[in-house]
Amino acid sequence: MILCALLVLLLPLPVLAAPTQSERTPLTIELLQERLRSPILREGNLTVDLRQMVIDLRPENSGFRDAFYQLLRKELQKTGAKPLGLDLSYTLIQGNFVGSDLGLRTPLYAQAIAPIFTATEQEQLERLRLVCLQSLAVGLPHSKDCRSLLGTQSSLSSDVTVFRGALTLEQTRFNGEVTFVNTFFLQSVDANNATFIQTTNWNEARFSRPVDFHNTSFRQFSDFQDSVFFDKANFKQAQFQEAANFQGTFFENTVSFKQAFFKQLAKFNTVQWQEKADFSGVRFANQVRFTKASFNQQLDLAETTFEQAVIFREALFNQQVDLRGASILNQADFSDVIFSQAAFLNVPGLTFNSNQAKILGNPGQIGKMFSVPTIQGNQNVLRNLGQNFRQQQQVADANQLEYTKQQLRLKELTKRLIGTNINSASVTSLINLGFSPTQANVIVQRREVKAFRNSSELLSLADIDLEIYTKLSDRLVVAEPLSLGTWLLEALRWLALSVLLLLSGYGTSFWLVFGVGGVAIAYFGLLFWLVDRTRRLRPIAIIPTYYETVSILISFTCLEFISLFAIFENAEQPLLTLTCLLIIIVPVPVGLLVRLYQQGRYHDLLKVSYFTEDGTFRQLRLLIGRLPVIPRNQTFRERYMPLLSDRRWNWLNYYDFSLNNLVKLGFNDIRLRDEHLPGLVATLAWYQWTLGLLYITLVLWTLSRTIPGLNLLIYLK
């Protein structure tokens, strides 16, 4: 006996199940009057205790129904310092339940609010005016009381039903329709695990305190249109078996639909979310609409499944939209969406098949909004997103995703080249990184037995705690140790990728390439003019005229301004792009010029231009196979004549030569002469010509990625 008693005391008590209908007490008029006379104290508030009962409000029981509403309304509307709450937990309600009939009808105008309300309650009622003003500011449609309060339709009544006390509906079952139309709840509403068999109407309801619909089941249509939630709203794991209407709703505080289920159409059009909206883990089996919704804080859609279309058309995002691990199985429409500077679409682990689903958005805008932290594990995501936009002929968006992908690859290469590889780093390097000497020695001992495959394996070591791992994980590299040759090859890859990203956006921006070419053409044109026209000051000066000097400087300034404008307008990091370009075009040419003027020029034909032009005809020519110096052939020497330095437009020829060298296109075939030509001048021309081969390749590659038809031909498979 003693052993049995101990087992009863020590074993945990089982969780109480919801009472069955046979365990519930039928509510009678006498029992109702008794409960009204002796309310219980619940969380510091007096509450009418109608728990675990059967309340029959069907039409055939009209006598009881009328008395039920009359008696309950009389007590709930009594004046007093503390309002009376209503607890219907574990109760079965048969027939329609008109909850709005239990409240007190009052106007919303400050001067007309009933005097029975306390100062706190009156302040809560007046908060609605601020919500109406916020709706007006963003141009959203207003509810009936808002239109009346704002004076847009004076004929409308602004009366509202006020439910002063707390309403508790925990595991309550409603077999009929439930109506709380235009009801203002001044205290909390707890409908945790409640079941609504028929339609529920919360149209224009106002919730001043926290609302809990956790694990609530809505079997039929649920209507929350034009409602206002001033405090936290919890719809976690709620089940909407039929359509759910939240159009025009205002959420002033955080709201959670985490792991909820929407079987039919869900409408969230024109909803205002002032704080975080949590839809993580939600399953939308049918279409969901967020048209013209306003998200002031983060929208969490992590692990959410959209089996049908999700529509965000004309929505406003002020913070990130978290789509980590989400599944888009049909269509996601982001057309005409407004993204603030801090907003983006966070899509690591996104499940999206471009052959079955589709993402829509404004061309040239939507591609810039996608973000993933690393390329590892997200290559397929970026590939599918790029394929999606190529199929829609939104080449700019597809290229933007390719640019994002290559940026991540560059980041990964950088980390691999200069990061600390825990499979090869010395104890000193690990200590300098932030590990303690004990931790560093443990890591070295572990890798001697078996190399690390990923950084998370560090947590399997007893001396490595989560704090140090989180702090250093971004700076760690887990890979095979690089040999010197492999490291150099990786460094060359890093250099080539960096140049492509900086000078062309990895082939995604023609205007950036245009700006880069413009800077180089103008710069080399000025250098060639300087080399050819400014040769010496003594004993006989060979220098350009004042007019020619002013002309070349003004034209150089204009060309550089236009080109720099194109760079700063289209480059993501314009200063780095300009720095990269200057490293390529400045040191070698400037070094050649310094050496040229140091040694001076004392050769034959000193007064004749180094540059010659084909005098047989003038036309726009494509000069892909042209070399910068004419051949040593008398026939060519007769065809190519020196530039005339006494012509006022002669300075244009130097830009033409620079254009020929870099773009392989020009108005005249201008080349260097082959006789009495300083080697440094020829080296300068050949240097630009070599850069021109690389530049024209970059131009053609960029055009192939930005021309829609050619782009589709190359990339669609």
Coordinates of N, CA and C in Angstrom, one line a residue, residues 228-439:
V228 N -8.8 45.8 -35.9 CA -7.6 46.5 -35.4 C -7.1 45.8 -34.2
F229 N -5.8 45.4 -34.2 CA -5.2 44.7 -33.1 C -4.1 45.6 -32.5
F230 N -4.4 46.2 -31.4 CA -3.5 47.2 -30.8 C -2.4 46.5 -30.1
D231 N -2.6 45.3 -29.6 CA -1.5 44.6 -28.9 C -1.2 43.3 -29.7
K232 N -0.4 42.4 -29.1 CA 0.1 41.2 -29.7 C -1.1 40.3 -30.2
A233 N -1.0 39.7 -31.3 CA -2.0 38.8 -31.8 C -1.3 37.5 -32.1
N234 N -1.9 36.4 -31.6 CA -1.2 35.1 -31.7 C -2.2 34.2 -32.4
F235 N -1.9 33.8 -33.7 CA -2.6 32.8 -34.4 C -1.8 31.6 -34.7
K236 N -0.8 31.3 -33.8 CA 0.1 30.2 -34.0 C -0.6 28.9 -34.1
Q237 N -0.3 28.1 -35.1 CA -0.9 26.8 -35.4 C -2.4 26.8 -35.6
A238 N -3.0 28.0 -35.9 CA -4.4 28.1 -36.2 C -4.7 27.4 -37.5
Q239 N -5.9 26.8 -37.6 CA -6.3 26.1 -38.8 C -7.5 26.8 -39.4
F240 N -7.3 27.2 -40.7 CA -8.4 27.9 -41.4 C -8.8 26.9 -42.5
Q241 N -9.9 26.2 -42.3 CA -10.3 25.2 -43.2 C -11.0 25.8 -44.4
E242 N -11.6 27.0 -44.3 CA -12.2 27.7 -45.4 C -11.5 29.0 -45.6
A243 N -12.1 29.9 -46.4 CA -11.5 31.2 -46.7 C -11.3 32.0 -45.4
A244 N -10.2 32.8 -45.4 CA -10.0 33.7 -44.3 C -9.8 35.1 -44.8
N245 N -10.5 36.0 -44.2 CA -10.5 37.4 -44.8 C -9.9 38.3 -43.7
F246 N -8.7 38.9 -43.9 CA -8.1 39.9 -43.0 C -7.9 41.2 -43.8
Q247 N -8.7 41.4 -44.8 CA -8.5 42.7 -45.6 C -8.7 43.9 -44.7
G248 N -7.8 44.9 -44.9 CA -7.9 46.2 -44.2 C -7.6 46.1 -42.7
T249 N -7.1 45.0 -42.3 CA -6.8 44.9 -40.8 C -5.5 45.7 -40.5
F250 N -5.5 46.1 -39.2 CA -4.4 46.9 -38.7 C -3.7 46.2 -37.5
F251 N -2.5 45.8 -37.6 CA -1.7 45.2 -36.6 C -0.7 46.2 -36.0
E252 N -1.0 46.7 -34.9 CA -0.1 47.7 -34.3 C 1.1 47.1 -33.6
N253 N 1.0 45.8 -33.1 CA 2.0 45.1 -32.5 C 2.4 43.9 -33.3
T254 N 3.3 43.0 -32.7 CA 3.7 41.8 -33.4 C 2.5 40.9 -33.6
V255 N 2.5 40.1 -34.7 CA 1.5 39.1 -34.9 C 2.2 37.9 -35.4
S256 N 1.7 36.7 -34.9 CA 2.3 35.4 -35.3 C 1.2 34.5 -35.8
F257 N 1.5 34.0 -37.1 CA 0.7 33.0 -37.7 C 1.6 31.7 -37.8
K258 N 2.6 31.6 -37.0 CA 3.6 30.5 -37.1 C 2.9 29.2 -37.2
Q259 N 3.3 28.4 -38.2 CA 2.8 27.0 -38.4 C 1.3 26.9 -38.5
A260 N 0.7 28.0 -38.9 CA -0.8 27.9 -39.2 C -1.0 27.2 -40.5
F261 N -2.3 26.9 -40.8 CA -2.6 26.2 -42.0 C -3.8 26.9 -42.6
F262 N -3.7 27.3 -43.9 CA -4.8 28.0 -44.7 C -5.1 27.0 -45.8
K263 N -6.3 26.4 -45.7 CA -6.7 25.4 -46.7 C -7.3 26.1 -48.0
Q264 N -8.0 27.2 -47.8 CA -8.6 27.9 -48.9 C -8.0 29.3 -49.0
L265 N -8.6 30.2 -49.8 CA -8.1 31.5 -50.1 C -7.9 32.3 -48.8
A266 N -6.7 33.0 -48.7 CA -6.4 33.9 -47.6 C -6.2 35.3 -48.1
K267 N -7.0 36.2 -47.6 CA -6.9 37.6 -48.1 C -6.2 38.5 -47.0
F268 N -5.1 39.1 -47.3 CA -4.4 40.0 -46.4 C -4.2 41.4 -47.2
N269 N -5.1 41.7 -48.1 CA -5.0 42.9 -48.9 C -5.1 44.1 -48.0
T270 N -4.2 45.1 -48.3 CA -4.2 46.4 -47.6 C -4.1 46.3 -46.1
V271 N -3.5 45.2 -45.6 CA -3.2 45.1 -44.2 C -2.0 45.9 -43.8
Q272 N -2.0 46.6 -42.6 CA -0.9 47.3 -42.1 C -0.3 46.5 -41.0
W273 N 1.0 46.2 -41.2 CA 1.8 45.5 -40.1 C 2.8 46.5 -39.6
Q274 N 2.6 47.0 -38.4 CA 3.5 48.0 -37.8 C 4.7 47.3 -37.2
E275 N 4.6 46.1 -36.7 CA 5.7 45.4 -36.2 C 5.9 44.1 -37.0
K276 N 6.7 43.2 -36.4 CA 7.1 42.0 -37.2 C 5.8 41.1 -37.4
A277 N 5.8 40.6 -38.6 CA 4.7 39.6 -39.0 C 5.4 38.3 -39.2
D278 N 5.0 37.3 -38.4 CA 5.6 36.0 -38.4 C 4.7 35.0 -39.1
F279 N 5.0 34.6 -40.3 CA 4.3 33.5 -41.0 C 5.2 32.3 -41.2
S280 N 6.2 32.1 -40.4 CA 7.2 31.0 -40.5 C 6.5 29.7 -40.3
G281 N 6.8 28.8 -41.2 CA 6.2 27.4 -41.1 C 4.8 27.3 -41.5
V282 N 4.2 28.4 -42.1 CA 2.8 28.3 -42.5 C 2.7 27.5 -43.8
R283 N 1.5 26.8 -43.9 CA 1.2 26.2 -45.2 C 0.0 26.8 -45.8
F284 N 0.2 27.4 -47.0 CA -0.9 27.9 -47.8 C -1.3 26.9 -48.9
A285 N -2.4 26.2 -48.7 CA -2.8 25.2 -49.7 C -3.5 25.9 -50.9
N286 N -3.9 27.1 -50.7 CA -4.6 27.8 -51.8 C -3.9 29.2 -51.9
Q287 N -4.5 30.0 -52.7 CA -3.9 31.3 -53.0 C -4.0 32.2 -51.8
V288 N -2.9 33.1 -51.7 CA -2.8 34.0 -50.6 C -2.5 35.4 -51.2
R289 N -3.2 36.4 -50.7 CA -3.1 37.8 -51.3 C -2.6 38.8 -50.3
F290 N -1.5 39.5 -50.6 CA -1.0 40.5 -49.8 C -1.0 41.8 -50.6
T291 N -1.9 42.0 -51.5 CA -1.9 43.2 -52.4 C -2.1 44.5 -51.6
K292 N -1.2 45.4 -51.8 CA -1.1 46.7 -51.2 C -1.0 46.7 -49.7
A293 N -0.4 45.6 -49.2 CA -0.1 45.5 -47.8 C 1.1 46.3 -47.4
S294 N 1.2 46.7 -46.2 CA 2.3 47.6 -45.8 C 3.0 46.9 -44.6
F295 N 4.3 46.5 -44.8 CA 5.1 45.8 -43.8 C 6.1 46.8 -43.3
N296 N 5.9 47.3 -42.1 CA 6.9 48.3 -41.5 C 8.1 47.6 -40.9
Q297 N 8.0 46.4 -40.5 CA 9.1 45.6 -39.9 C 9.2 44.4 -40.7
Q298 N 10.0 43.4 -40.2 CA 10.4 42.2 -41.0 C 9.1 41.3 -41.2
L299 N 9.1 40.7 -42.4 CA 8.1 39.7 -42.7 C 8.8 38.4 -42.7
D300 N 8.4 37.5 -41.8 CA 9.1 36.2 -41.7 C 8.3 35.1 -42.4
L301 N 8.8 34.6 -43.5 CA 8.2 33.5 -44.2 C 9.1 32.3 -44.3
A302 N 10.0 32.1 -43.3 CA 10.9 31.0 -43.2 C 10.1 29.7 -43.2
E303 N 10.5 28.7 -44.0 CA 9.9 27.4 -44.1 C 8.5 27.4 -44.4
T304 N 8.0 28.5 -45.0 CA 6.6 28.6 -45.4 C 6.4 27.9 -46.8
T305 N 5.3 27.3 -47.0 CA 5.0 26.6 -48.2 C 3.8 27.3 -48.9
F306 N 4.0 27.7 -50.2 CA 3.0 28.3 -51.0 C 2.7 27.3 -52.1
E307 N 1.6 26.6 -51.9 CA 1.2 25.6 -52.9 C 0.5 26.2 -54.2
Q308 N -0.1 27.4 -53.9 CA -0.7 28.1 -55.0 C -0.1 29.5 -55.1
A309 N -0.7 30.4 -55.8 CA -0.1 31.7 -56.0 C -0.1 32.6 -54.7
V310 N 1.0 33.3 -54.5 CA 1.1 34.3 -53.5 C 1.3 35.6 -54.2
I311 N 0.5 36.6 -53.8 CA 0.5 37.9 -54.5 C 0.9 39.0 -53.5
F312 N 1.9 39.7 -53.8 CA 2.4 40.9 -53.1 C 2.3 42.2 -53.9
R313 N 1.4 42.2 -54.9 CA 1.4 43.3 -55.8 C 1.1 44.6 -55.1
E314 N 2.0 45.6 -55.4 CA 1.9 47.0 -54.8 C 2.1 47.0 -53.3
A315 N 2.7 46.0 -52.7 CA 3.0 46.0 -51.3 C 4.1 46.9 -51.0
L316 N 4.3 47.2 -49.7 CA 5.4 48.1 -49.3 C 6.2 47.3 -48.2
F317 N 7.5 47.2 -48.5 CA 8.4 46.5 -47.5 C 9.5 47.5 -47.0
N318 N 9.5 47.7 -45.7 CA 10.5 48.5 -45.1 C 11.7 47.8 -44.5
Q319 N 11.5 46.4 -44.3 CA 12.6 45.6 -43.8 C 12.6 44.3 -44.6
Q320 N 13.5 43.4 -44.2 CA 13.7 42.2 -45.0 C 12.5 41.3 -45.1
V321 N 12.4 40.6 -46.1 CA 11.4 39.5 -46.2 C 12.2 38.2 -46.2
D322 N 12.0 37.5 -45.1 CA 12.8 36.3 -44.8 C 12.1 35.1 -45.5
L323 N 12.7 34.6 -46.6 CA 12.2 33.4 -47.3 C 13.1 32.2 -47.1
R324 N 13.8 32.1 -46.0 CA 14.8 31.0 -45.8 C 14.0 29.7 -45.8
G325 N 14.4 28.8 -46.7 CA 13.8 27.4 -46.7 C 12.3 27.4 -47.1
A326 N 11.8 28.5 -47.6 CA 10.4 28.6 -48.1 C 10.3 27.8 -49.4
S327 N 9.0 27.4 -49.7 CA 8.8 26.6 -50.9 C 7.7 27.4 -51.7
I328 N 8.1 27.8 -53.0 CA 7.2 28.4 -53.9 C 6.9 27.4 -55.0
L329 N 5.7 26.8 -55.0 CA 5.4 25.8 -55.9 C 4.5 26.2 -57.1
N330 N 4.0 27.5 -57.0 CA 3.2 28.0 -58.1 C 3.7 29.3 -58.7
Q331 N 3.3 30.4 -58.1 CA 3.7 31.7 -58.6 C 3.8 32.7 -57.4
A332 N 4.8 33.5 -57.4 CA 5.0 34.6 -56.5 C 5.0 35.9 -57.2
D333 N 4.1 36.8 -57.0 CA 4.0 38.0 -57.7 C 4.4 39.2 -56.9
F334 N 5.6 39.8 -57.3 CA 6.1 41.0 -56.6 C 6.0 42.2 -57.5
S335 N 5.0 42.2 -58.4 CA 4.9 43.3 -59.3 C 4.6 44.6 -58.6
D336 N 5.2 45.7 -59.0 CA 5.0 47.1 -58.5 C 5.2 47.2 -57.0
V337 N 6.0 46.3 -56.4 CA 6.3 46.3 -55.0 C 7.2 47.4 -54.7
I338 N 7.1 48.1 -53.6 CA 8.0 49.2 -53.2 C 8.9 48.6 -52.1
F339 N 10.2 48.6 -52.4 CA 11.2 48.2 -51.4 C 12.0 49.4 -50.9
S340 N 12.0 49.6 -49.6 CA 12.9 50.6 -49.0 C 14.3 50.3 -49.2
Q341 N 15.2 51.2 -48.8 CA 16.6 50.9 -48.9 C 17.1 49.8 -48.0
A342 N 16.4 49.5 -46.9 CA 16.8 48.4 -46.0 C 16.1 47.1 -46.3
A343 N 15.2 47.1 -47.3 CA 14.4 45.9 -47.6 C 15.1 45.0 -48.7
F344 N 14.9 43.7 -48.5 CA 15.5 42.8 -49.5 C 14.8 41.4 -49.3
L345 N 14.9 40.5 -50.2 CA 14.4 39.2 -50.1 C 15.5 38.2 -49.8
N346 N 15.4 37.7 -48.5 CA 16.4 36.8 -48.0 C 16.0 35.3 -48.4
V347 N 16.7 34.7 -49.4 CA 16.2 33.5 -50.0 C 17.2 32.3 -49.8
P348 N 18.1 32.2 -48.8 CA 18.9 31.0 -48.7 C 18.0 29.7 -48.5
G349 N 18.3 28.7 -49.2 CA 17.5 27.4 -49.1 C 16.2 27.5 -49.7
L350 N 15.8 28.5 -50.5 CA 14.5 28.6 -51.1 C 14.3 27.4 -52.1
T351 N 13.1 26.8 -51.9 CA 12.7 25.7 -52.8 C 11.9 26.3 -53.9
F352 N 12.5 26.3 -55.1 CA 11.8 26.9 -56.3 C 12.3 26.3 -57.5
N353 N 11.4 25.7 -58.3 CA 11.7 25.1 -59.6 C 11.2 26.0 -60.7
S354 N 12.1 26.5 -61.5 CA 11.7 27.5 -62.5 C 10.9 26.8 -63.6
N355 N 10.9 25.5 -63.7 CA 10.2 24.8 -64.8 C 8.7 24.6 -64.4
Q356 N 8.4 24.7 -63.1 CA 7.1 24.5 -62.6 C 6.5 25.8 -62.0
A357 N 7.3 26.6 -61.4 CA 6.8 27.8 -60.7 C 7.3 29.1 -61.4
K358 N 6.9 30.2 -60.9 CA 7.3 31.5 -61.5 C 7.4 32.6 -60.5
I359 N 8.4 33.5 -60.6 CA 8.4 34.7 -59.7 C 8.3 35.9 -60.6
L360 N 7.4 36.7 -60.4 CA 7.2 37.9 -61.2 C 7.6 39.2 -60.4
G361 N 8.1 40.2 -61.1 CA 8.5 41.4 -60.5 C 8.8 42.4 -61.6
N362 N 9.0 43.7 -61.2 CA 9.3 44.7 -62.1 C 10.7 44.5 -62.8
P363 N 10.7 44.5 -64.1 CA 12.0 44.3 -64.8 C 13.1 45.3 -64.3
G364 N 14.3 44.8 -64.1 CA 15.4 45.7 -63.7 C 15.4 46.0 -62.2
Q365 N 14.4 45.6 -61.5 CA 14.3 45.9 -60.0 C 14.3 44.7 -59.2
I366 N 13.5 43.7 -59.5 CA 13.3 42.6 -58.6 C 14.6 41.8 -58.5
G367 N 15.5 41.7 -59.5 CA 16.7 40.9 -59.4 C 17.7 41.4 -58.4
K368 N 17.6 42.7 -58.1 CA 18.5 43.3 -57.1 C 18.1 43.0 -55.7
M369 N 16.8 42.5 -55.5 CA 16.3 42.4 -54.1 C 16.7 41.0 -53.5
F370 N 17.1 40.0 -54.3 CA 17.4 38.7 -53.7 C 18.8 38.7 -53.0
S371 N 18.8 38.0 -51.9 CA 20.1 38.0 -51.1 C 20.3 36.6 -50.5
V372 N 21.5 36.1 -50.6 CA 21.9 34.9 -49.9 C 23.2 35.2 -49.2
P373 N 23.5 34.6 -48.0 CA 24.7 34.9 -47.3 C 26.0 34.3 -47.9
T374 N 25.8 33.0 -48.4 CA 27.0 32.3 -49.0 C 26.5 31.6 -50.2
I375 N 27.5 31.2 -51.1 CA 27.2 30.5 -52.3 C 27.0 29.0 -52.0
Q376 N 27.7 28.5 -50.9 CA 27.6 27.1 -50.6 C 26.2 26.8 -50.2
G377 N 25.6 25.8 -50.8 CA 24.2 25.4 -50.6 C 23.1 26.3 -51.3
N378 N 23.6 27.3 -51.9 CA 22.6 28.2 -52.6 C 22.8 28.4 -54.1
Q379 N 23.7 27.6 -54.7 CA 23.9 27.7 -56.1 C 22.7 27.3 -56.9
N380 N 22.0 26.3 -56.5 CA 20.8 25.9 -57.2 C 19.7 26.9 -57.1
V381 N 19.6 27.6 -55.9 CA 18.6 28.7 -55.7 C 18.9 29.8 -56.7
L382 N 20.1 30.2 -56.8 CA 20.5 31.3 -57.7 C 20.3 30.9 -59.2
R383 N 20.6 29.7 -59.5 CA 20.5 29.2 -60.9 C 19.0 29.2 -61.3
N384 N 18.1 28.6 -60.4 CA 16.7 28.6 -60.7 C 16.1 30.0 -60.8
L385 N 16.5 30.9 -59.9 CA 16.0 32.3 -60.0 C 16.5 32.9 -61.3
G386 N 17.7 32.7 -61.7 CA 18.2 33.3 -63.0 C 17.5 32.7 -64.2
Q387 N 17.2 31.4 -64.1 CA 16.5 30.7 -65.2 C 15.1 31.2 -65.3
N388 N 14.5 31.5 -64.2 CA 13.1 32.1 -64.1 C 13.0 33.4 -64.9
F389 N 14.0 34.3 -64.6 CA 13.9 35.6 -65.3 C 14.4 35.5 -66.8
R390 N 15.2 34.6 -67.1 CA 15.6 34.4 -68.5 C 14.4 33.9 -69.3
Q391 N 13.6 33.1 -68.7 CA 12.4 32.6 -69.4 C 11.4 33.7 -69.6
Q392 N 11.4 34.7 -68.8 CA 10.5 35.8 -68.9 C 11.2 37.0 -69.7
Q393 N 12.3 36.7 -70.2 CA 13.1 37.7 -71.0 C 13.4 39.0 -70.1
Q394 N 13.6 38.8 -68.8 CA 14.0 39.9 -67.9 C 15.5 39.7 -67.7
V395 N 16.3 40.0 -68.8 CA 17.7 39.7 -68.8 C 18.4 40.5 -67.7
A396 N 18.0 41.7 -67.4 CA 18.7 42.5 -66.4 C 18.6 41.8 -65.1
D397 N 17.5 41.3 -64.7 CA 17.3 40.6 -63.4 C 18.1 39.3 -63.4
A398 N 18.1 38.6 -64.5 CA 18.9 37.3 -64.5 C 20.4 37.6 -64.4
N399 N 20.8 38.7 -65.0 CA 22.2 39.1 -64.9 C 22.6 39.6 -63.5
Q400 N 21.6 40.2 -62.9 CA 21.9 40.7 -61.5 C 22.1 39.5 -60.6
L401 N 21.3 38.5 -60.8 CA 21.5 37.3 -59.9 C 22.8 36.6 -60.2
E402 N 23.3 36.6 -61.5 CA 24.6 36.1 -61.8 C 25.7 36.9 -61.2
Y403 N 25.5 38.2 -61.2 CA 26.4 39.1 -60.5 C 26.5 38.8 -59.0
T404 N 25.4 38.6 -58.4 CA 25.3 38.3 -57.0 C 26.1 36.9 -56.7
K405 N 25.9 36.0 -57.6 CA 26.5 34.7 -57.5 C 28.0 34.8 -57.6
Q406 N 28.5 35.6 -58.5 CA 30.0 35.8 -58.7 C 30.6 36.6 -57.5
Q407 N 29.8 37.5 -57.0 CA 30.3 38.3 -55.8 C 30.5 37.3 -54.6
L408 N 29.6 36.4 -54.4 CA 29.7 35.4 -53.4 C 30.9 34.5 -53.6
R409 N 31.1 34.1 -54.9 CA 32.2 33.3 -55.2 C 33.5 34.0 -55.0
L410 N 33.6 35.3 -55.3 CA 34.8 36.1 -55.0 C 35.0 36.1 -53.4
K411 N 34.0 36.3 -52.7 CA 34.1 36.3 -51.2 C 34.6 35.0 -50.7
E412 N 34.2 33.9 -51.3 CA 34.6 32.6 -50.9 C 36.1 32.4 -51.3
L413 N 36.5 32.9 -52.5 CA 37.9 32.8 -52.9 C 38.8 33.6 -52.0
T414 N 38.3 34.8 -51.6 CA 39.1 35.6 -50.8 C 39.3 34.9 -49.4
K415 N 38.3 34.4 -48.9 CA 38.4 33.7 -47.6 C 39.3 32.5 -47.7
R416 N 39.3 31.8 -48.8 CA 40.1 30.6 -49.0 C 41.6 31.0 -49.1
L417 N 41.8 32.1 -49.7 CA 43.2 32.5 -49.9 C 43.9 33.1 -48.7
I418 N 43.1 33.9 -47.9 CA 43.7 34.6 -46.8 C 43.2 34.1 -45.5
G419 N 42.1 33.3 -45.5 CA 41.5 32.8 -44.2 C 42.4 31.8 -43.6
T420 N 42.0 31.4 -42.4 CA 42.8 30.5 -41.6 C 42.2 29.1 -41.8
N421 N 42.9 28.2 -42.4 CA 42.5 26.8 -42.7 C 42.8 26.0 -41.5
I422 N 41.8 25.5 -40.9 CA 42.0 24.7 -39.6 C 42.6 23.4 -39.9
N423 N 42.7 23.0 -41.2 CA 43.4 21.7 -41.5 C 44.8 21.9 -41.8
S424 N 45.3 23.1 -41.8 CA 46.7 23.4 -42.1 C 47.4 24.5 -41.2
A425 N 46.6 25.2 -40.5 CA 47.1 26.4 -39.8 C 47.9 25.9 -38.6
S426 N 49.0 26.6 -38.3 CA 49.8 26.3 -37.1 C 49.1 26.7 -35.8
V427 N 49.7 26.2 -34.7 CA 49.1 26.6 -33.4 C 49.1 28.1 -33.2
T428 N 50.2 28.7 -33.6 CA 50.3 30.2 -33.4 C 49.2 30.9 -34.2
S429 N 49.0 30.5 -35.4 CA 47.9 31.1 -36.3 C 46.5 30.9 -35.6
L430 N 46.3 29.7 -35.1 CA 45.0 29.5 -34.4 C 44.8 30.4 -33.2
I431 N 45.9 30.5 -32.4 CA 45.9 31.4 -31.3 C 45.6 32.9 -31.7
N432 N 46.3 33.3 -32.7 CA 46.1 34.7 -33.2 C 44.7 34.9 -33.7
L433 N 44.1 33.8 -34.2 CA 42.7 34.0 -34.7 C 41.7 34.2 -33.5
G434 N 42.0 33.6 -32.4 CA 41.1 33.8 -31.2 C 40.9 32.6 -30.4
F435 N 41.5 31.5 -30.8 CA 41.4 30.3 -29.9 C 42.4 30.4 -28.8
S436 N 42.1 29.7 -27.7 CA 43.0 29.6 -26.6 C 44.1 28.6 -26.9
P437 N 45.3 28.6 -26.2 CA 46.3 27.6 -26.5 C 45.8 26.2 -26.4
T438 N 45.0 25.9 -25.4 CA 44.4 24.6 -25.2 C 43.6 24.2 -26.4
Q439 N 42.7 25.1 -26.8 CA 41.8 24.8 -27.9 C 42.6 24.6 -29.2

